């Protein structure tokens, strides 16, 4: 408790670590006896090795295009919910996805958002998903419109970029 939520990097197989970010959380805090302030998810772009996205349990999403030298908070226009997954797109280095869980806030809505400009603007891509927290997102490497998600109620798929889910 009271630790700061940093992203760290190792260049020697994990023997030594160096922080490449400041505290990405809102600091130690929480509610109902749960302490927040943890980086919960991180993704590296397969297209741009210096592009990283990180999310925290207190609703922050951060983006860097220079390997962590500068981080931009990109979550101001997203609901303040637990960030369960950030995903870097497989086809465009500026496209990122964010999944959120509102479980602790008594919010059962399905939260999946996509930004095509590094987090400056967001689109809700939950489509016709039923109300349930979304915990993970996997992009199909053969089709940019096919995504798989893990929810509190099971696994679902879209074949049209989030408009409809099965």
PDB file of C-alpha atoms in Angstrom:
ATOM      1  CA  UNK A   1       0.000   0.000   0.000  1.00  0.00           C
ATOM      2  CA  UNK A   2       1.162   3.475  -0.758  1.00  0.00           C
ATOM      3  CA  UNK A   3       3.319   2.306  -3.657  1.00  0.00           C
ATOM      4  CA  UNK A   4       3.296   4.187  -6.888  1.00  0.00           C
ATOM      5  CA  UNK A   5       2.108   2.672 -10.161  1.00  0.00           C
ATOM      6  CA  UNK A   6       5.072   2.778 -12.534  1.00  0.00           C
ATOM      7  CA  UNK A   7       5.783   1.023 -15.800  1.00  0.00           C
ATOM      8  CA  UNK A   8       9.219  -0.522 -15.627  1.00  0.00           C
ATOM      9  CA  UNK A   9      11.467  -1.950 -18.341  1.00  0.00           C
ATOM     10  CA  UNK A  10      14.213  -4.541 -18.310  1.00  0.00           C
ATOM     11  CA  UNK A  11      16.883  -4.894 -20.988  1.00  0.00           C
ATOM     12  CA  UNK A  12      18.597  -7.918 -19.433  1.00  0.00           C
ATOM     13  CA  UNK A  13      15.903 -10.562 -19.213  1.00  0.00           C
ATOM     14  CA  UNK A  14      14.373  -9.271 -15.993  1.00  0.00           C
ATOM     15  CA  UNK A  15      17.469  -9.117 -13.794  1.00  0.00           C
ATOM     16  CA  UNK A  16      17.327  -5.330 -13.497  1.00  0.00           C
ATOM     17  CA  UNK A  17      14.403  -2.952 -13.925  1.00  0.00           C
ATOM     18  CA  UNK A  18      14.168   0.778 -14.626  1.00  0.00           C
ATOM     19  CA  UNK A  19      11.042   2.925 -14.319  1.00  0.00           C
ATOM     20  CA  UNK A  20      10.033   4.424 -17.671  1.00  0.00           C
ATOM     21  CA  UNK A  21       7.051   6.352 -16.309  1.00  0.00           C
ATOM     22  CA  UNK A  22       6.033   8.415 -13.363  1.00  0.00           C
ATOM     23  CA  UNK A  23       3.124   7.360 -11.169  1.00  0.00           C
ATOM     24  CA  UNK A  24       0.328   6.582 -13.638  1.00  0.00           C
ATOM     25  CA  UNK A  25      -2.349   6.178 -10.965  1.00  0.00           C
ATOM     26  CA  UNK A  26      -4.214   8.766  -8.941  1.00  0.00           C
ATOM     27  CA  UNK A  27      -2.064   7.789  -5.964  1.00  0.00           C
ATOM     28  CA  UNK A  28      -3.014   5.550  -3.069  1.00  0.00           C
ATOM     29  CA  UNK A  29      -6.694   5.736  -2.402  1.00  0.00           C
ATOM     30  CA  UNK A  30      -9.758   3.640  -2.866  1.00  0.00           C
ATOM     31  CA  UNK A  31     -13.187   2.888  -1.569  1.00  0.00           C
ATOM     32  CA  UNK A  32     -14.940   0.275   0.532  1.00  0.00           C
ATOM     33  CA  UNK A  33     -11.647  -1.043   1.903  1.00  0.00           C
ATOM     34  CA  UNK A  34     -10.101  -1.611  -1.536  1.00  0.00           C
ATOM     35  CA  UNK A  35      -6.849   0.258  -2.199  1.00  0.00           C
ATOM     36  CA  UNK A  36      -6.244   1.420  -5.766  1.00  0.00           C
ATOM     37  CA  UNK A  37      -3.138   2.646  -7.531  1.00  0.00           C
ATOM     38  CA  UNK A  38      -1.995  -0.286  -9.675  1.00  0.00           C
ATOM     39  CA  UNK A  39      -1.068  -0.629 -13.334  1.00  0.00           C
ATOM     40  CA  UNK A  40      -3.467  -3.403 -14.346  1.00  0.00           C
ATOM     41  CA  UNK A  41      -2.667  -3.763 -18.040  1.00  0.00           C
ATOM     42  CA  UNK A  42      -0.039  -2.754 -20.580  1.00  0.00           C
ATOM     43  CA  UNK A  43       0.279  -3.255 -24.328  1.00  0.00           C
ATOM     44  CA  UNK A  44       3.129  -2.675 -26.741  1.00  0.00           C
ATOM     45  CA  UNK A  45       2.402  -1.928 -30.369  1.00  0.00           C
ATOM     46  CA  UNK A  46       3.574  -4.710 -32.694  1.00  0.00           C
ATOM     47  CA  UNK A  47       4.018  -2.012 -35.369  1.00  0.00           C
ATOM     48  CA  UNK A  48       5.914   0.656 -33.437  1.00  0.00           C
ATOM     49  CA  UNK A  49       8.174  -0.752 -30.696  1.00  0.00           C
ATOM     50  CA  UNK A  50       8.308   2.525 -28.763  1.00  0.00           C
ATOM     51  CA  UNK A  51       4.511   2.827 -28.580  1.00  0.00           C
ATOM     52  CA  UNK A  52       3.009   1.633 -25.293  1.00  0.00           C
ATOM     53  CA  UNK A  53      -0.405   1.918 -23.673  1.00  0.00           C
ATOM     54  CA  UNK A  54      -1.029   1.342 -19.958  1.00  0.00           C
ATOM     55  CA  UNK A  55      -4.171   1.254 -17.808  1.00  0.00           C
ATOM     56  CA  UNK A  56      -4.772   1.442 -14.070  1.00  0.00           C
ATOM     57  CA  UNK A  57      -7.338   0.189 -11.597  1.00  0.00           C
ATOM     58  CA  UNK A  58      -8.451   3.750 -10.871  1.00  0.00           C
ATOM     59  CA  UNK A  59      -9.508   4.566 -14.425  1.00  0.00           C
ATOM     60  CA  UNK A  60      -6.413   6.055 -16.050  1.00  0.00           C
ATOM     61  CA  UNK A  61      -5.165   5.168 -19.540  1.00  0.00           C
ATOM     62  CA  UNK A  62      -1.775   6.423 -20.702  1.00  0.00           C
ATOM     63  CA  UNK A  63      -0.053   6.467 -24.113  1.00  0.00           C
ATOM     64  CA  UNK A  64       3.584   6.929 -25.109  1.00  0.00           C
ATOM     65  CA  UNK A  65       5.043   6.869 -28.611  1.00  0.00           C
ATOM     66  CA  UNK A  66       8.664   7.293 -27.487  1.00  0.00           C
ATOM     67  CA  UNK A  67       9.324   4.315 -25.243  1.00  0.00           C
ATOM     68  CA  UNK A  68       8.176   5.982 -22.059  1.00  0.00           C
ATOM     69  CA  UNK A  69      10.061   9.265 -22.244  1.00  0.00           C
ATOM     70  CA  UNK A  70       6.744  11.136 -22.353  1.00  0.00           C
ATOM     71  CA  UNK A  71       3.344   9.784 -21.333  1.00  0.00           C
ATOM     72  CA  UNK A  72      -0.008  11.381 -22.191  1.00  0.00           C
ATOM     73  CA  UNK A  73      -3.100  10.635 -20.142  1.00  0.00           C
ATOM     74  CA  UNK A  74      -5.738   9.694 -22.717  1.00  0.00           C
ATOM     75  CA  UNK A  75      -8.655   8.646 -20.513  1.00  0.00           C
ATOM     76  CA  UNK A  76     -10.271  11.961 -19.609  1.00  0.00           C
ATOM     77  CA  UNK A  77     -13.207  11.279 -21.975  1.00  0.00           C
ATOM     78  CA  UNK A  78     -13.719   7.673 -20.828  1.00  0.00           C
ATOM     79  CA  UNK A  79     -15.840   6.480 -17.886  1.00  0.00           C
ATOM     80  CA  UNK A  80     -13.803   6.296 -14.669  1.00  0.00           C
ATOM     81  CA  UNK A  81     -13.793   2.530 -14.290  1.00  0.00           C
ATOM     82  CA  UNK A  82     -11.274  -0.239 -13.611  1.00  0.00           C
ATOM     83  CA  UNK A  83      -9.188  -0.654 -16.781  1.00  0.00           C
ATOM     84  CA  UNK A  84      -9.245  -4.390 -17.421  1.00  0.00           C
ATOM     85  CA  UNK A  85      -7.382  -4.397 -20.738  1.00  0.00           C
ATOM     86  CA  UNK A  86      -5.629  -2.084 -23.169  1.00  0.00           C
ATOM     87  CA  UNK A  87      -4.839  -3.428 -26.625  1.00  0.00           C
ATOM     88  CA  UNK A  88      -2.548  -1.997 -29.299  1.00  0.00           C
ATOM     89  CA  UNK A  89      -3.924  -2.503 -32.788  1.00  0.00           C
ATOM     90  CA  UNK A  90      -2.277  -4.990 -35.136  1.00  0.00           C
ATOM     91  CA  UNK A  91      -2.675  -2.800 -38.254  1.00  0.00           C
ATOM     92  CA  UNK A  92      -2.347   0.841 -37.120  1.00  0.00           C
ATOM     93  CA  UNK A  93       0.072   2.108 -34.446  1.00  0.00           C
ATOM     94  CA  UNK A  94      -2.282   4.982 -33.508  1.00  0.00           C
ATOM     95  CA  UNK A  95      -5.279   2.729 -32.842  1.00  0.00           C
ATOM     96  CA  UNK A  96      -5.848   1.485 -29.306  1.00  0.00           C
ATOM     97  CA  UNK A  97      -8.661  -0.296 -27.510  1.00  0.00           C
ATOM     98  CA  UNK A  98      -9.723  -0.075 -23.876  1.00  0.00           C
ATOM     99  CA  UNK A  99     -11.953  -2.447 -21.908  1.00  0.00           C
ATOM    100  CA  UNK A 100     -13.407  -1.353 -18.594  1.00  0.00           C
ATOM    101  CA  UNK A 101     -15.219  -3.023 -15.733  1.00  0.00           C
ATOM    102  CA  UNK A 102     -17.724  -1.078 -13.685  1.00  0.00           C
ATOM    103  CA  UNK A 103     -18.380  -4.009 -11.351  1.00  0.00           C
ATOM    104  CA  UNK A 104     -17.185  -2.178  -8.224  1.00  0.00           C
ATOM    105  CA  UNK A 105     -19.356   0.823  -9.186  1.00  0.00           C
ATOM    106  CA  UNK A 106     -22.511  -1.297  -9.641  1.00  0.00           C
ATOM    107  CA  UNK A 107     -22.245  -0.541 -13.363  1.00  0.00           C
ATOM    108  CA  UNK A 108     -22.932  -3.630 -15.472  1.00  0.00           C
ATOM    109  CA  UNK A 109     -22.596  -1.875 -18.836  1.00  0.00           C
ATOM    110  CA  UNK A 110     -20.302  -3.368 -21.443  1.00  0.00           C
ATOM    111  CA  UNK A 111     -17.426  -0.905 -21.875  1.00  0.00           C
ATOM    112  CA  UNK A 112     -15.227  -1.249 -24.983  1.00  0.00           C
ATOM    113  CA  UNK A 113     -13.739   1.838 -26.602  1.00  0.00           C
ATOM    114  CA  UNK A 114     -11.517   2.406 -29.634  1.00  0.00           C
ATOM    115  CA  UNK A 115      -9.367   5.371 -30.555  1.00  0.00           C
ATOM    116  CA  UNK A 116      -7.770   5.737 -33.980  1.00  0.00           C
ATOM    117  CA  UNK A 117      -5.720   8.807 -33.028  1.00  0.00           C
ATOM    118  CA  UNK A 118      -3.665   7.693 -30.032  1.00  0.00           C
ATOM    119  CA  UNK A 119      -6.416   8.353 -27.502  1.00  0.00           C
ATOM    120  CA  UNK A 120      -7.437  11.881 -28.439  1.00  0.00           C
ATOM    121  CA  UNK A 121     -10.955  10.743 -29.409  1.00  0.00           C
ATOM    122  CA  UNK A 122     -12.873   7.612 -28.427  1.00  0.00           C
ATOM    123  CA  UNK A 123     -15.710   5.598 -29.972  1.00  0.00           C
ATOM    124  CA  UNK A 124     -17.856   3.169 -28.056  1.00  0.00           C
ATOM    125  CA  UNK A 125     -17.576  -0.172 -29.882  1.00  0.00           C
ATOM    126  CA  UNK A 126     -19.687  -2.252 -27.500  1.00  0.00           C
ATOM    127  CA  UNK A 127     -22.422  -2.374 -30.156  1.00  0.00           C
ATOM    128  CA  UNK A 128     -25.280  -4.624 -29.108  1.00  0.00           C
ATOM    129  CA  UNK A 129     -23.446  -6.342 -26.240  1.00  0.00           C
ATOM    130  CA  UNK A 130     -25.617  -7.214 -23.260  1.00  0.00           C
ATOM    131  CA  UNK A 131     -24.855  -5.411 -20.008  1.00  0.00           C
ATOM    132  CA  UNK A 132     -21.810  -7.131 -18.484  1.00  0.00           C
ATOM    133  CA  UNK A 133     -18.249  -6.133 -17.584  1.00  0.00           C
ATOM    134  CA  UNK A 134     -15.647  -6.781 -20.296  1.00  0.00           C
ATOM    135  CA  UNK A 135     -12.371  -8.250 -19.045  1.00  0.00           C
ATOM    136  CA  UNK A 136     -10.278  -8.930 -22.142  1.00  0.00           C
ATOM    137  CA  UNK A 137     -10.120  -8.263 -25.874  1.00  0.00           C
ATOM    138  CA  UNK A 138      -8.187 -10.190 -28.503  1.00  0.00           C
ATOM    139  CA  UNK A 139      -7.921  -9.011 -32.090  1.00  0.00           C
ATOM    140  CA  UNK A 140      -7.955 -11.655 -34.810  1.00  0.00           C
ATOM    141  CA  UNK A 141      -4.598 -11.409 -36.636  1.00  0.00           C
ATOM    142  CA  UNK A 142      -6.194 -12.370 -39.961  1.00  0.00           C
ATOM    143  CA  UNK A 143      -9.181  -9.977 -39.992  1.00  0.00           C
ATOM    144  CA  UNK A 144      -9.194  -6.448 -38.527  1.00  0.00           C
ATOM    145  CA  UNK A 145     -12.979  -6.557 -38.009  1.00  0.00           C
ATOM    146  CA  UNK A 146     -13.000  -9.785 -35.975  1.00  0.00           C
ATOM    147  CA  UNK A 147     -12.488  -9.439 -32.219  1.00  0.00           C
ATOM    148  CA  UNK A 148     -13.005 -11.782 -29.293  1.00  0.00           C
ATOM    149  CA  UNK A 149     -13.874 -10.649 -25.780  1.00  0.00           C
ATOM    150  CA  UNK A 150     -14.017 -12.305 -22.389  1.00  0.00           C
ATOM    151  CA  UNK A 151     -16.829 -11.056 -20.175  1.00  0.00           C
ATOM    152  CA  UNK A 152     -18.191 -11.936 -16.778  1.00  0.00           C
ATOM    153  CA  UNK A 153     -20.772 -14.110 -18.592  1.00  0.00           C
ATOM    154  CA  UNK A 154     -18.659 -15.789 -21.283  1.00  0.00           C
ATOM    155  CA  UNK A 155     -16.784 -15.282 -24.539  1.00  0.00           C
ATOM    156  CA  UNK A 156     -18.249 -13.290 -27.426  1.00  0.00           C
ATOM    157  CA  UNK A 157     -17.131 -12.424 -30.980  1.00  0.00           C
ATOM    158  CA  UNK A 158     -17.766  -9.643 -33.482  1.00  0.00           C
ATOM    159  CA  UNK A 159     -17.123  -9.964 -37.198  1.00  0.00           C
ATOM    160  CA  UNK A 160     -17.895  -6.323 -38.004  1.00  0.00           C
ATOM    161  CA  UNK A 161     -15.699  -4.212 -35.743  1.00  0.00           C
ATOM    162  CA  UNK A 162     -17.966  -4.167 -32.707  1.00  0.00           C
ATOM    163  CA  UNK A 163     -21.309  -3.271 -34.309  1.00  0.00           C
ATOM    164  CA  UNK A 164     -22.809  -6.693 -33.519  1.00  0.00           C
ATOM    165  CA  UNK A 165     -21.720  -9.434 -31.118  1.00  0.00           C
ATOM    166  CA  UNK A 166     -22.445 -13.157 -30.887  1.00  0.00           C
TER     167      UNK A 166
END
